[in-house]
Amino acid sequence: MLERLNKDRLKISISYPPLESPFGVPLLSQNRQFQWFKNPTYIYPVVPACAATLLKNDGFDVIWDDAISEGKDFEQWLKDLEKERPDIIAMETKTPVVKRHWKIIDRIKSLQNNGWKPLFVLMGDHVTALPRESMVKSKVDFVLTGGDYDFLLLSLARYLARRDDQLEPGIWYRDGERIKYTGHFRLDHDINTLPHIDRDLTKWHLYSTQNGNFKRLPGTYIMAGRDCWWGRCTFCSWTTMYPVFRVRKPASLIEEIKALCEEYHVREIMDDTGTFPGGTWLREFSKGMIETGLNRKVTLDCNMRFGILTREDYRVMKRAGFRLLLFGIESANNSTLKRLNKGLTIERMIDSLRDARCEGLYPHITIMFGYPWEDYNDALNTLRLGRWLLKKGLAWTVQATMVIPYPGTPLYEYCKEKGLLLTDDWDDFDMKRPVIKTPFPEDMVVGLVHAIYSTAFSAEFILRRIVTMRDMDDLRYAFRGVKKVVGHLMDFR
Ligand code: SF4
């Protein structure tokens, strides 16, 4: 039987401990990928922020403790935590840093802290794929699986505080020496019941400027849904492990955007849903943005998928205030797109980019190098296509990465089954080097990533940027963009 605590007013810390590395600052709070950045980007962690808000509204004491974005070193972080003495420390983790998190948990658990014995919780995609691993390899007390770990953390806190007798499914815990769990996680929580995120509690300002997506500052993040209505790409950890798509009502999102504009004077908002909803939902939302006049106050960005939006949709989105649309191209080769289950051809993607640009939107594309089945010529096709799209202005910005097969995804299973993994050390999954065997040398994979970022220094690309500048926001955005590109070149040096 899981023991409860002897108090009902628990103090809970949602923590991102410092992770020091010569590679830079970790980007841990991005939903789908992990990277070390020389020029840091701080992404507002929306689901942990929902957890903090739910807990506070339910009467718990909550500490928002992101030592990464606050730039604290380990000693300072620990000193501050020892002063606060939370009962529970909940940490979001990812594959490349899970071993570091185990060490941190074990270190704090081994300290003699005048009777302070916090309980530790790990949550996120890696522990959803491999929950038992963390229970066995560290002294963590609980693992929360599934993407609704905000609801699960509330359930756990209520149970430990003796307010509820039942724990939600999806929670791993210890019963003496035995490891137990409460069943498979649910993905049917009604996200329309979530309160608006408490932005002050969750220190939204820490994430409001150092983010390459924002042109107008300050910016922040919201989520219209969880997580992607497509949800089938074989490399995508969130959506393959949390395959149920749910969406908030358009009116509730508009209400939140209105509050962000009026109370926090936010000028740009990125929606971090895996893929933003389309169809009648999008039209209703866009209509609401226009009718309330919010489209003139705030710029919107979102993750989008090719092939669903018509030219008319793009036109309406532009009127509603959208600027940056993030699209996953992944590869220029249709055979790879088929293997990845993208459900699209490259020709269709290019047509869609053309439509979006014609309507005045700014597509950001993501591409990857290092597929185990692509030879160097295939990879060069992707490089050439990416460069061409950037130079012609069909894509405005790019994010190039190496293919990393995260545990829990079909791509990981495929690589494991075919003996394609170069390592089973999670530390190596940090995008500093390929972890999958490729038909050409590793350094050439890194070279391709480098080469795509170098496009930003071509005369055609620079000229196009200069002629489209309209105001100081454009100038500052371009300046920050140059810094980002230089940072990326150093990241993949
Ligand atoms: S469309 Fe994007 S978010 Fe959706 S499954 Fe594919 S990669 Fe993941």
Short mmCIF file of C-alpha atoms and ligand atoms in Angstrom, two decimals:
data_model
loop_
_atom_site.label_atom_id
_atom_site.label_comp_id
_atom_site.label_asym_id
_atom_site.label_seq_id
_atom_site.Cartn_x
_atom_site.Cartn_y
_atom_site.Cartn_z
CA MET A 1 0.00 0.00 0.00
CA LEU A 2 1.34 3.44 -0.91
CA GLU A 3 2.05 5.47 2.21
CA ARG A 4 0.51 8.91 2.58
CA LEU A 5 1.98 12.03 4.16
CA ASN A 6 1.03 13.34 7.56
CA LYS A 7 -0.14 16.75 6.39
CA ASP A 8 -2.71 18.04 3.98
CA ARG A 9 -1.03 21.29 2.93
CA LEU A 10 1.84 20.01 0.83
CA LYS A 11 4.51 22.16 -0.76
CA ILE A 12 5.24 21.09 -4.32
CA SER A 13 8.11 22.28 -6.47
CA ILE A 14 8.04 21.97 -10.24
CA SER A 15 11.74 21.95 -10.89
CA TYR A 16 14.16 22.10 -13.78
CA PRO A 17 17.50 21.60 -11.99
CA PRO A 18 20.64 23.11 -13.55
CA LEU A 19 22.28 20.82 -16.10
CA GLU A 20 25.76 22.08 -16.71
CA SER A 21 27.51 21.16 -19.95
CA PRO A 22 30.25 22.49 -22.25
CA PHE A 23 27.68 22.17 -25.06
CA GLY A 24 25.59 25.04 -23.71
CA VAL A 25 22.14 25.41 -22.23
CA PRO A 26 19.64 22.54 -22.50
CA LEU A 27 16.36 23.05 -24.29
CA LEU A 28 14.39 20.60 -22.21
CA SER A 29 10.94 22.09 -22.22
CA GLN A 30 10.32 21.77 -25.96
CA ASN A 31 7.65 19.16 -26.47
CA ARG A 32 9.25 17.04 -29.14
CA GLN A 33 13.03 17.46 -29.27
CA PHE A 34 16.00 18.07 -27.02
CA GLN A 35 19.06 20.13 -27.89
CA TRP A 36 21.94 21.93 -26.19
CA PHE A 37 22.12 25.52 -27.39
CA LYS A 38 25.10 27.86 -27.30
CA ASN A 39 22.69 30.73 -27.79
CA PRO A 40 19.90 29.66 -25.39
CA THR A 41 16.22 29.49 -26.21
CA TYR A 42 13.78 29.23 -23.34
CA ILE A 43 10.46 27.66 -24.25
CA TYR A 44 7.59 28.10 -21.82
CA PRO A 45 6.68 24.61 -20.55
CA VAL A 46 2.92 24.73 -20.96
CA VAL A 47 1.92 21.36 -19.45
CA PRO A 48 4.07 21.78 -16.28
CA ALA A 49 2.67 25.33 -16.02
CA CYS A 50 -0.86 23.85 -16.16
CA ALA A 51 0.19 21.43 -13.38
CA ALA A 52 1.43 24.30 -11.20
CA THR A 53 -1.82 26.20 -11.75
CA LEU A 54 -4.05 23.20 -11.01
CA LEU A 55 -2.14 22.50 -7.78
CA LYS A 56 -2.22 26.10 -6.59
CA ASN A 57 -5.94 26.44 -7.34
CA ASP A 58 -6.50 23.28 -5.30
CA GLY A 59 -4.85 24.84 -2.25
CA PHE A 60 -1.33 23.42 -2.46
CA ASP A 61 1.78 25.57 -2.01
CA VAL A 62 3.56 25.63 -5.35
CA ILE A 63 7.09 26.70 -6.24
CA TRP A 64 8.05 27.30 -9.87
CA ASP A 65 11.72 26.45 -9.90
CA ASP A 66 13.31 26.60 -13.36
CA ALA A 67 17.01 26.92 -12.55
CA ILE A 68 17.88 26.57 -16.26
CA SER A 69 16.08 29.71 -17.39
CA GLU A 70 17.08 31.51 -14.18
CA GLY A 71 20.73 30.64 -14.85
CA LYS A 72 21.38 29.18 -11.38
CA ASP A 73 24.29 26.84 -10.74
CA PHE A 74 23.75 23.57 -8.91
CA GLU A 75 24.94 24.75 -5.50
CA GLN A 76 22.70 27.81 -5.57
CA TRP A 77 19.73 25.77 -6.75
CA LEU A 78 20.18 23.23 -3.98
CA LYS A 79 20.63 25.95 -1.35
CA ASP A 80 17.38 27.64 -2.47
CA LEU A 81 15.55 24.34 -2.47
CA GLU A 82 16.80 23.44 1.00
CA LYS A 83 15.43 26.74 2.23
CA GLU A 84 11.99 26.02 0.71
CA ARG A 85 11.94 22.35 1.78
CA PRO A 86 9.20 21.19 -0.63
CA ASP A 87 7.48 17.88 0.14
CA ILE A 88 7.40 16.90 -3.52
CA ILE A 89 9.83 17.78 -6.33
CA ALA A 90 8.41 17.08 -9.79
CA MET A 91 10.77 17.17 -12.77
CA GLU A 92 10.08 16.88 -16.49
CA THR A 93 12.77 14.74 -18.10
CA LYS A 94 13.88 13.67 -21.56
CA THR A 95 16.07 10.91 -22.94
CA PRO A 96 19.42 12.77 -23.17
CA VAL A 97 19.25 14.04 -19.57
CA VAL A 98 17.40 11.28 -17.75
CA LYS A 99 20.65 9.86 -16.34
CA ARG A 100 21.57 13.28 -14.97
CA HIS A 101 18.16 13.52 -13.34
CA TRP A 102 18.63 10.10 -11.70
CA LYS A 103 21.96 11.30 -10.26
CA ILE A 104 20.41 14.51 -8.93
CA ILE A 105 17.57 12.60 -7.26
CA ASP A 106 19.96 10.08 -5.72
CA ARG A 107 22.29 12.83 -4.51
CA ILE A 108 19.54 14.80 -2.78
CA LYS A 109 18.10 11.63 -1.30
CA SER A 110 21.49 10.76 0.19
CA LEU A 111 21.91 14.14 1.92
CA GLN A 112 21.27 14.50 5.65
CA ASN A 113 18.88 17.43 5.46
CA ASN A 114 17.65 17.91 9.03
CA GLY A 115 14.69 15.69 8.43
CA TRP A 116 13.83 17.09 4.96
CA LYS A 117 13.08 14.08 2.78
CA PRO A 118 11.35 15.23 -0.39
CA LEU A 119 9.54 12.79 -2.64
CA PHE A 120 10.64 12.90 -6.28
CA VAL A 121 8.47 12.63 -9.36
CA LEU A 122 9.66 12.19 -12.95
CA MET A 123 7.35 12.90 -15.88
CA GLY A 124 7.60 13.28 -19.66
CA ASP A 125 8.00 11.23 -22.82
CA HIS A 126 11.10 9.21 -21.87
CA VAL A 127 9.62 7.89 -18.65
CA THR A 128 6.34 7.21 -20.42
CA ALA A 129 8.21 4.91 -22.81
CA LEU A 130 10.35 3.32 -20.07
CA PRO A 131 8.78 3.91 -16.64
CA ARG A 132 10.29 0.89 -14.91
CA GLU A 133 13.81 1.88 -15.97
CA SER A 134 13.79 5.08 -13.87
CA MET A 135 12.24 3.25 -10.90
CA VAL A 136 15.00 0.63 -11.06
CA LYS A 137 17.97 2.85 -11.89
CA SER A 138 17.25 5.68 -9.48
CA LYS A 139 15.59 6.35 -6.16
CA VAL A 140 12.76 8.32 -7.75
CA ASP A 141 9.51 7.79 -5.82
CA PHE A 142 6.98 8.23 -8.62
CA VAL A 143 6.87 8.19 -12.40
CA LEU A 144 3.94 9.83 -14.16
CA THR A 145 3.25 8.41 -17.60
CA GLY A 146 1.24 9.88 -20.48
CA GLY A 147 0.92 13.44 -21.67
CA ASP A 148 -1.62 14.60 -19.06
CA TYR A 149 0.91 14.66 -16.24
CA ASP A 150 -0.62 17.90 -14.97
CA PHE A 151 -3.80 15.99 -14.08
CA LEU A 152 -1.74 13.08 -12.71
CA LEU A 153 0.42 15.29 -10.49
CA LEU A 154 -2.73 16.80 -9.00
CA SER A 155 -4.15 13.31 -8.41
CA LEU A 156 -0.91 12.22 -6.70
CA ALA A 157 -0.77 15.32 -4.50
CA ARG A 158 -4.40 14.91 -3.45
CA TYR A 159 -3.82 11.26 -2.61
CA LEU A 160 -0.65 11.93 -0.59
CA ALA A 161 -2.42 14.74 1.26
CA ARG A 162 -5.24 12.33 2.19
CA ARG A 163 -7.83 14.22 0.18
CA ASP A 164 -8.57 11.41 -2.32
CA ASP A 165 -8.58 7.66 -1.86
CA GLN A 166 -7.91 6.80 -5.47
CA LEU A 167 -4.90 7.46 -7.67
CA GLU A 168 -5.33 8.06 -11.39
CA PRO A 169 -4.09 5.35 -13.77
CA GLY A 170 -0.58 5.91 -15.17
CA ILE A 171 1.29 6.43 -11.87
CA TRP A 172 4.27 4.23 -10.96
CA TYR A 173 5.20 4.00 -7.28
CA ARG A 174 7.00 1.88 -4.69
CA ASP A 175 5.34 -0.42 -2.23
CA GLY A 176 8.23 -1.40 0.04
CA GLU A 177 10.70 -3.14 -2.25
CA ARG A 178 8.14 -3.70 -4.97
CA ILE A 179 7.48 -1.46 -7.98
CA LYS A 180 3.81 -1.07 -8.80
CA TYR A 181 1.65 1.03 -11.10
CA THR A 182 -1.94 2.10 -11.23
CA GLY A 183 -2.64 0.87 -14.78
CA HIS A 184 -2.27 2.39 -18.22
CA PHE A 185 -2.62 6.18 -18.37
CA ARG A 186 -5.77 7.82 -19.69
CA LEU A 187 -5.90 10.50 -22.34
CA ASP A 188 -9.51 11.50 -21.87
CA HIS A 189 -9.13 14.38 -19.43
CA ASP A 190 -11.25 17.30 -20.50
CA ILE A 191 -8.73 20.02 -21.32
CA ASN A 192 -11.57 22.55 -21.39
CA THR A 193 -11.74 22.23 -17.62
CA LEU A 194 -8.17 23.50 -17.23
CA PRO A 195 -7.92 26.98 -15.74
CA HIS A 196 -5.97 29.69 -17.54
CA ILE A 197 -2.32 29.25 -16.62
CA ASP A 198 -1.16 31.34 -13.67
CA ARG A 199 1.55 33.25 -15.53
CA ASP A 200 2.89 35.04 -12.44
CA LEU A 201 3.28 31.83 -10.47
CA THR A 202 5.08 30.21 -13.40
CA LYS A 203 7.36 33.22 -14.05
CA TRP A 204 6.28 33.66 -17.67
CA HIS A 205 8.74 36.54 -18.17
CA LEU A 206 11.68 34.09 -18.02
CA TYR A 207 10.53 32.73 -21.38
CA SER A 208 9.26 35.92 -23.00
CA THR A 209 12.26 37.21 -24.93
CA GLN A 210 14.98 34.62 -25.59
CA ASN A 211 13.10 32.64 -28.18
CA GLY A 212 13.90 32.67 -31.90
CA ASN A 213 10.24 32.27 -32.88
CA PHE A 214 9.14 35.62 -31.45
CA LYS A 215 9.41 38.64 -33.69
CA ARG A 216 7.47 40.95 -31.38
CA LEU A 217 8.38 40.97 -27.71
CA PRO A 218 7.32 40.00 -25.15
CA GLY A 219 5.98 36.66 -26.32
CA THR A 220 4.50 33.64 -24.62
CA TYR A 221 3.06 30.17 -25.26
CA ILE A 222 -0.41 28.64 -25.17
CA MET A 223 -1.81 25.26 -26.25
CA ALA A 224 -5.08 24.96 -28.15
CA GLY A 225 -4.98 21.18 -27.99
CA ARG A 226 -3.11 18.01 -27.10
CA ASP A 227 -1.33 17.05 -29.23
CA CYS A 228 -1.57 16.38 -32.99
CA TRP A 229 -4.58 15.34 -35.04
CA TRP A 230 -2.29 13.47 -37.44
CA GLY A 231 -0.17 11.75 -34.80
CA ARG A 232 1.35 9.15 -37.06
CA CYS A 233 4.91 10.26 -37.88
CA THR A 234 7.15 7.41 -36.82
CA PHE A 235 9.85 9.60 -35.23
CA CYS A 236 7.53 11.82 -33.19
CA SER A 237 7.57 10.82 -29.52
CA TRP A 238 4.74 12.91 -28.07
CA THR A 239 2.12 12.09 -30.60
CA THR A 240 2.90 8.41 -31.03
CA MET A 241 2.86 7.85 -27.27
CA TYR A 242 -0.08 10.20 -26.57
CA PRO A 243 -2.18 9.44 -29.64
CA VAL A 244 -5.49 11.04 -28.64
CA PHE A 245 -6.17 14.52 -30.00
CA ARG A 246 -8.26 16.88 -27.91
CA VAL A 247 -8.92 20.53 -28.47
CA ARG A 248 -10.11 23.46 -26.39
CA LYS A 249 -13.12 25.49 -27.42
CA PRO A 250 -12.14 28.42 -29.69
CA ALA A 251 -13.85 30.87 -27.31
CA SER A 252 -11.76 29.69 -24.35
CA LEU A 253 -8.53 30.17 -26.29
CA ILE A 254 -9.61 33.64 -27.38
CA GLU A 255 -10.41 34.53 -23.78
CA GLU A 256 -6.92 33.46 -22.71
CA ILE A 257 -5.30 35.44 -25.55
CA LYS A 258 -7.34 38.51 -24.54
CA ALA A 259 -6.14 38.20 -20.94
CA LEU A 260 -2.53 37.82 -22.10
CA CYS A 261 -2.80 41.00 -24.16
CA GLU A 262 -4.58 43.05 -21.53
CA GLU A 263 -2.86 41.88 -18.35
CA TYR A 264 0.64 41.07 -19.59
CA HIS A 265 0.88 43.19 -22.75
CA VAL A 266 2.01 40.17 -24.72
CA ARG A 267 2.65 40.98 -28.40
CA GLU A 268 3.30 37.53 -29.85
CA ILE A 269 1.93 34.11 -28.90
CA MET A 270 3.18 30.72 -30.05
CA ASP A 271 0.70 27.87 -29.85
CA ASP A 272 2.58 24.68 -28.97
CA THR A 273 -0.06 22.13 -29.90
CA GLY A 274 1.65 19.39 -31.97
CA THR A 275 -0.46 20.52 -34.91
CA PHE A 276 -2.91 23.40 -34.70
CA PRO A 277 -6.53 22.44 -35.43
CA GLY A 278 -7.88 23.13 -38.92
CA GLY A 279 -11.32 23.01 -40.55
CA THR A 280 -14.34 24.62 -38.88
CA TRP A 281 -12.46 24.99 -35.58
CA LEU A 282 -9.80 27.14 -37.27
CA ARG A 283 -12.42 29.24 -39.06
CA GLU A 284 -14.38 29.84 -35.87
CA PHE A 285 -11.23 30.75 -33.97
CA SER A 286 -10.00 33.09 -36.73
CA LYS A 287 -13.42 34.76 -36.90
CA GLY A 288 -13.27 35.34 -33.15
CA MET A 289 -9.78 36.87 -33.38
CA ILE A 290 -10.99 39.27 -36.06
CA GLU A 291 -14.29 40.21 -34.40
CA THR A 292 -12.64 40.92 -31.03
CA GLY A 293 -9.91 43.03 -32.68
CA LEU A 294 -7.25 40.83 -31.06
CA ASN A 295 -5.77 40.27 -34.51
CA ARG A 296 -4.51 43.86 -34.40
CA LYS A 297 -3.00 43.50 -30.94
CA VAL A 298 -1.13 40.24 -31.07
CA THR A 299 0.74 38.08 -33.57
CA LEU A 300 0.15 34.33 -33.56
CA ASP A 301 2.47 31.45 -34.47
CA CYS A 302 1.67 27.74 -34.54
CA ASN A 303 2.78 24.28 -35.59
CA MET A 304 0.93 23.30 -38.75
CA ARG A 305 0.81 20.41 -41.14
CA PHE A 306 0.83 20.58 -44.91
CA GLY A 307 -2.07 19.35 -46.93
CA ILE A 308 -5.03 20.40 -44.82
CA LEU A 309 -5.23 24.15 -45.41
CA THR A 310 -6.54 25.74 -48.56
CA ARG A 311 -5.37 29.08 -49.87
CA GLU A 312 -8.55 30.58 -48.44
CA ASP A 313 -7.63 29.15 -45.00
CA TYR A 314 -4.22 30.80 -45.17
CA ARG A 315 -5.90 34.08 -46.12
CA VAL A 316 -8.19 33.88 -43.11
CA MET A 317 -5.28 32.98 -40.82
CA LYS A 318 -3.35 36.00 -42.01
CA ARG A 319 -6.33 38.23 -41.23
CA ALA A 320 -6.65 36.59 -37.81
CA GLY A 321 -3.11 37.66 -36.89
CA PHE A 322 -1.05 34.57 -37.71
CA ARG A 323 2.54 35.14 -38.84
CA LEU A 324 4.86 32.13 -38.42
CA LEU A 325 3.67 28.63 -39.32
CA LEU A 326 6.02 25.79 -38.40
CA PHE A 327 5.94 22.93 -40.89
CA GLY A 328 7.81 19.62 -40.78
CA ILE A 329 9.31 18.81 -44.17
CA GLU A 330 11.79 16.29 -42.74
CA SER A 331 13.18 15.12 -46.12
CA ALA A 332 13.03 15.98 -49.82
CA ASN A 333 12.65 12.31 -50.70
CA ASN A 334 9.15 10.92 -51.11
CA SER A 335 10.32 7.40 -50.19
CA THR A 336 11.51 8.73 -46.79
CA LEU A 337 8.26 10.63 -46.26
CA LYS A 338 6.42 7.37 -46.86
CA ARG A 339 8.60 5.49 -44.36
CA LEU A 340 8.05 8.26 -41.80
CA ASN A 341 4.29 8.04 -42.32
CA LYS A 342 4.05 11.73 -43.14
CA GLY A 343 1.12 11.04 -45.46
CA LEU A 344 2.36 13.72 -47.88
CA THR A 345 4.54 14.17 -50.94
CA ILE A 346 7.19 16.82 -51.33
CA GLU A 347 5.31 18.32 -54.31
CA ARG A 348 2.23 18.86 -52.13
CA MET A 349 4.36 20.48 -49.44
CA ILE A 350 5.91 22.94 -51.89
CA ASP A 351 2.45 23.90 -53.25
CA SER A 352 1.25 24.49 -49.70
CA LEU A 353 4.30 26.65 -48.89
CA ARG A 354 3.60 28.71 -52.00
CA ASP A 355 -0.02 29.26 -50.93
CA ALA A 356 1.01 30.27 -47.41
CA ARG A 357 3.62 32.74 -48.69
CA CYS A 358 1.24 34.19 -51.28
CA GLU A 359 -1.17 35.00 -48.43
CA GLY A 360 1.58 36.76 -46.46
CA LEU A 361 2.39 34.06 -43.90
CA TYR A 362 5.93 33.09 -42.92
CA PRO A 363 6.67 29.36 -43.02
CA HIS A 364 9.37 27.93 -40.78
CA ILE A 365 10.49 24.48 -41.93
CA THR A 366 12.12 21.64 -40.06
CA ILE A 367 14.32 19.13 -41.83
CA MET A 368 16.43 16.22 -40.65
CA PHE A 369 19.58 14.51 -41.81
CA GLY A 370 20.91 11.05 -40.97
CA TYR A 371 18.13 8.62 -41.88
CA PRO A 372 19.57 5.10 -41.87
CA TRP A 373 18.10 4.34 -45.30
CA GLU A 374 19.16 7.60 -47.05
CA ASP A 375 22.48 7.72 -48.92
CA TYR A 376 24.50 10.89 -49.31
CA ASN A 377 22.75 11.82 -52.57
CA ASP A 378 19.34 11.55 -50.88
CA ALA A 379 20.58 13.78 -48.07
CA LEU A 380 21.98 16.25 -50.61
CA ASN A 381 18.51 16.42 -52.21
CA THR A 382 17.14 17.60 -48.86
CA LEU A 383 19.95 20.11 -48.47
CA ARG A 384 19.36 21.48 -51.97
CA LEU A 385 15.61 21.70 -51.44
CA GLY A 386 16.00 23.43 -48.06
CA ARG A 387 18.41 25.97 -49.52
CA TRP A 388 16.22 26.62 -52.52
CA LEU A 389 13.13 27.16 -50.36
CA LEU A 390 15.03 29.61 -48.16
CA LYS A 391 16.62 31.52 -51.02
CA LYS A 392 13.34 31.82 -52.92
CA GLY A 393 11.58 32.95 -49.78
CA LEU A 394 9.10 30.05 -49.81
CA ALA A 395 10.43 29.13 -46.37
CA TRP A 396 11.34 31.99 -44.06
CA THR A 397 13.39 30.17 -41.44
CA VAL A 398 14.68 26.65 -40.92
CA GLN A 399 15.50 24.25 -38.12
CA ALA A 400 17.83 21.45 -39.18
CA THR A 401 18.54 18.54 -36.86
CA MET A 402 19.91 15.03 -36.84
CA VAL A 403 17.47 12.14 -36.77
CA ILE A 404 17.22 10.92 -33.19
CA PRO A 405 15.08 7.84 -32.54
CA TYR A 406 13.56 8.45 -29.10
CA PRO A 407 12.40 5.44 -27.06
CA GLY A 408 8.71 4.73 -27.48
CA THR A 409 8.62 5.69 -31.16
CA PRO A 410 8.25 3.24 -34.07
CA LEU A 411 11.52 4.65 -35.45
CA TYR A 412 13.35 3.60 -32.27
CA GLU A 413 11.87 0.10 -32.47
CA TYR A 414 12.86 -0.14 -36.14
CA CYS A 415 16.46 0.94 -35.44
CA LYS A 416 16.74 -1.43 -32.50
CA GLU A 417 15.33 -4.37 -34.40
CA LYS A 418 17.63 -3.80 -37.40
CA GLY A 419 20.72 -3.31 -35.21
CA LEU A 420 21.13 0.27 -36.42
CA LEU A 421 21.72 1.98 -33.06
CA LEU A 422 25.30 3.10 -32.53
CA THR A 423 24.83 3.42 -28.77
CA ASP A 424 22.43 2.57 -25.98
CA ASP A 425 23.77 5.29 -23.68
CA TRP A 426 20.97 7.88 -23.33
CA ASP A 427 23.56 10.65 -22.87
CA ASP A 428 24.45 10.18 -26.54
CA PHE A 429 20.90 11.02 -27.71
CA ASP A 430 21.59 14.74 -27.30
CA MET A 431 21.95 15.57 -30.99
CA LYS A 432 25.66 16.26 -30.77
CA ARG A 433 26.40 13.28 -33.01
CA PRO A 434 24.35 10.68 -34.93
CA VAL A 435 23.17 7.69 -32.93
CA ILE A 436 21.97 5.71 -35.97
CA LYS A 437 24.22 4.00 -38.51
CA THR A 438 24.07 5.89 -41.79
CA PRO A 439 25.44 4.83 -45.19
CA PHE A 440 27.95 7.73 -45.06
CA PRO A 441 30.32 8.98 -42.31
CA GLU A 442 28.97 10.70 -39.19
CA ASP A 443 30.84 13.96 -39.76
CA MET A 444 29.11 14.33 -43.14
CA VAL A 445 25.73 14.25 -41.36
CA VAL A 446 26.89 17.07 -39.10
CA GLY A 447 28.25 18.86 -42.20
CA LEU A 448 24.81 18.78 -43.84
CA VAL A 449 23.18 20.41 -40.80
CA HIS A 450 25.92 23.04 -40.88
CA ALA A 451 25.44 23.61 -44.59
CA ILE A 452 21.73 24.38 -44.30
CA TYR A 453 22.33 27.03 -41.63
CA SER A 454 25.06 28.59 -43.80
CA THR A 455 22.34 29.50 -46.33
CA ALA A 456 21.53 32.43 -44.06
CA PHE A 457 24.77 34.05 -45.26
CA SER A 458 23.96 33.81 -49.00
CA ALA A 459 23.46 37.10 -50.85
CA GLU A 460 19.98 36.10 -52.16
CA PHE A 461 18.75 35.22 -48.67
CA ILE A 462 20.08 38.40 -47.08
CA LEU A 463 18.71 40.61 -49.88
CA ARG A 464 15.25 39.11 -49.52
CA ARG A 465 15.30 39.82 -45.79
CA ILE A 466 16.42 43.42 -46.30
CA VAL A 467 13.71 44.27 -48.85
CA THR A 468 10.95 42.89 -46.60
CA MET A 469 11.95 44.89 -43.52
CA ARG A 470 9.26 47.31 -42.46
CA ASP A 471 9.91 48.42 -38.90
CA MET A 472 12.15 48.19 -35.85
CA ASP A 473 10.63 44.81 -34.88
CA ASP A 474 11.84 43.44 -38.24
CA LEU A 475 15.31 44.85 -37.70
CA ARG A 476 15.62 43.48 -34.16
CA TYR A 477 14.20 40.12 -35.27
CA ALA A 478 16.78 39.91 -38.08
CA PHE A 479 19.57 40.76 -35.64
CA ARG A 480 18.41 38.06 -33.21
CA GLY A 481 18.09 35.67 -36.18
CA VAL A 482 21.76 36.19 -37.12
CA LYS A 483 22.78 35.46 -33.52
CA LYS A 484 20.66 32.29 -33.58
CA VAL A 485 22.21 31.07 -36.84
CA VAL A 486 25.73 31.67 -35.50
CA GLY A 487 24.68 29.79 -32.36
CA HIS A 488 23.38 26.85 -34.44
CA LEU A 489 26.60 26.75 -36.45
CA MET A 490 28.50 26.47 -33.17
CA ASP A 491 26.05 23.87 -31.82
CA PHE A 492 26.83 21.61 -34.76
CA ARG A 493 30.51 22.48 -35.09
S1 SF4 B 1 2.60 16.12 -37.90
FE1 SF4 B 1 4.20 16.87 -36.49
S2 SF4 B 1 3.34 16.71 -34.42
FE2 SF4 B 1 2.08 15.45 -35.81
S3 SF4 B 1 2.90 13.39 -35.66
FE3 SF4 B 1 3.91 14.37 -37.38
S4 SF4 B 1 5.80 15.30 -36.54
FE4 SF4 B 1 4.43 14.80 -34.79
#
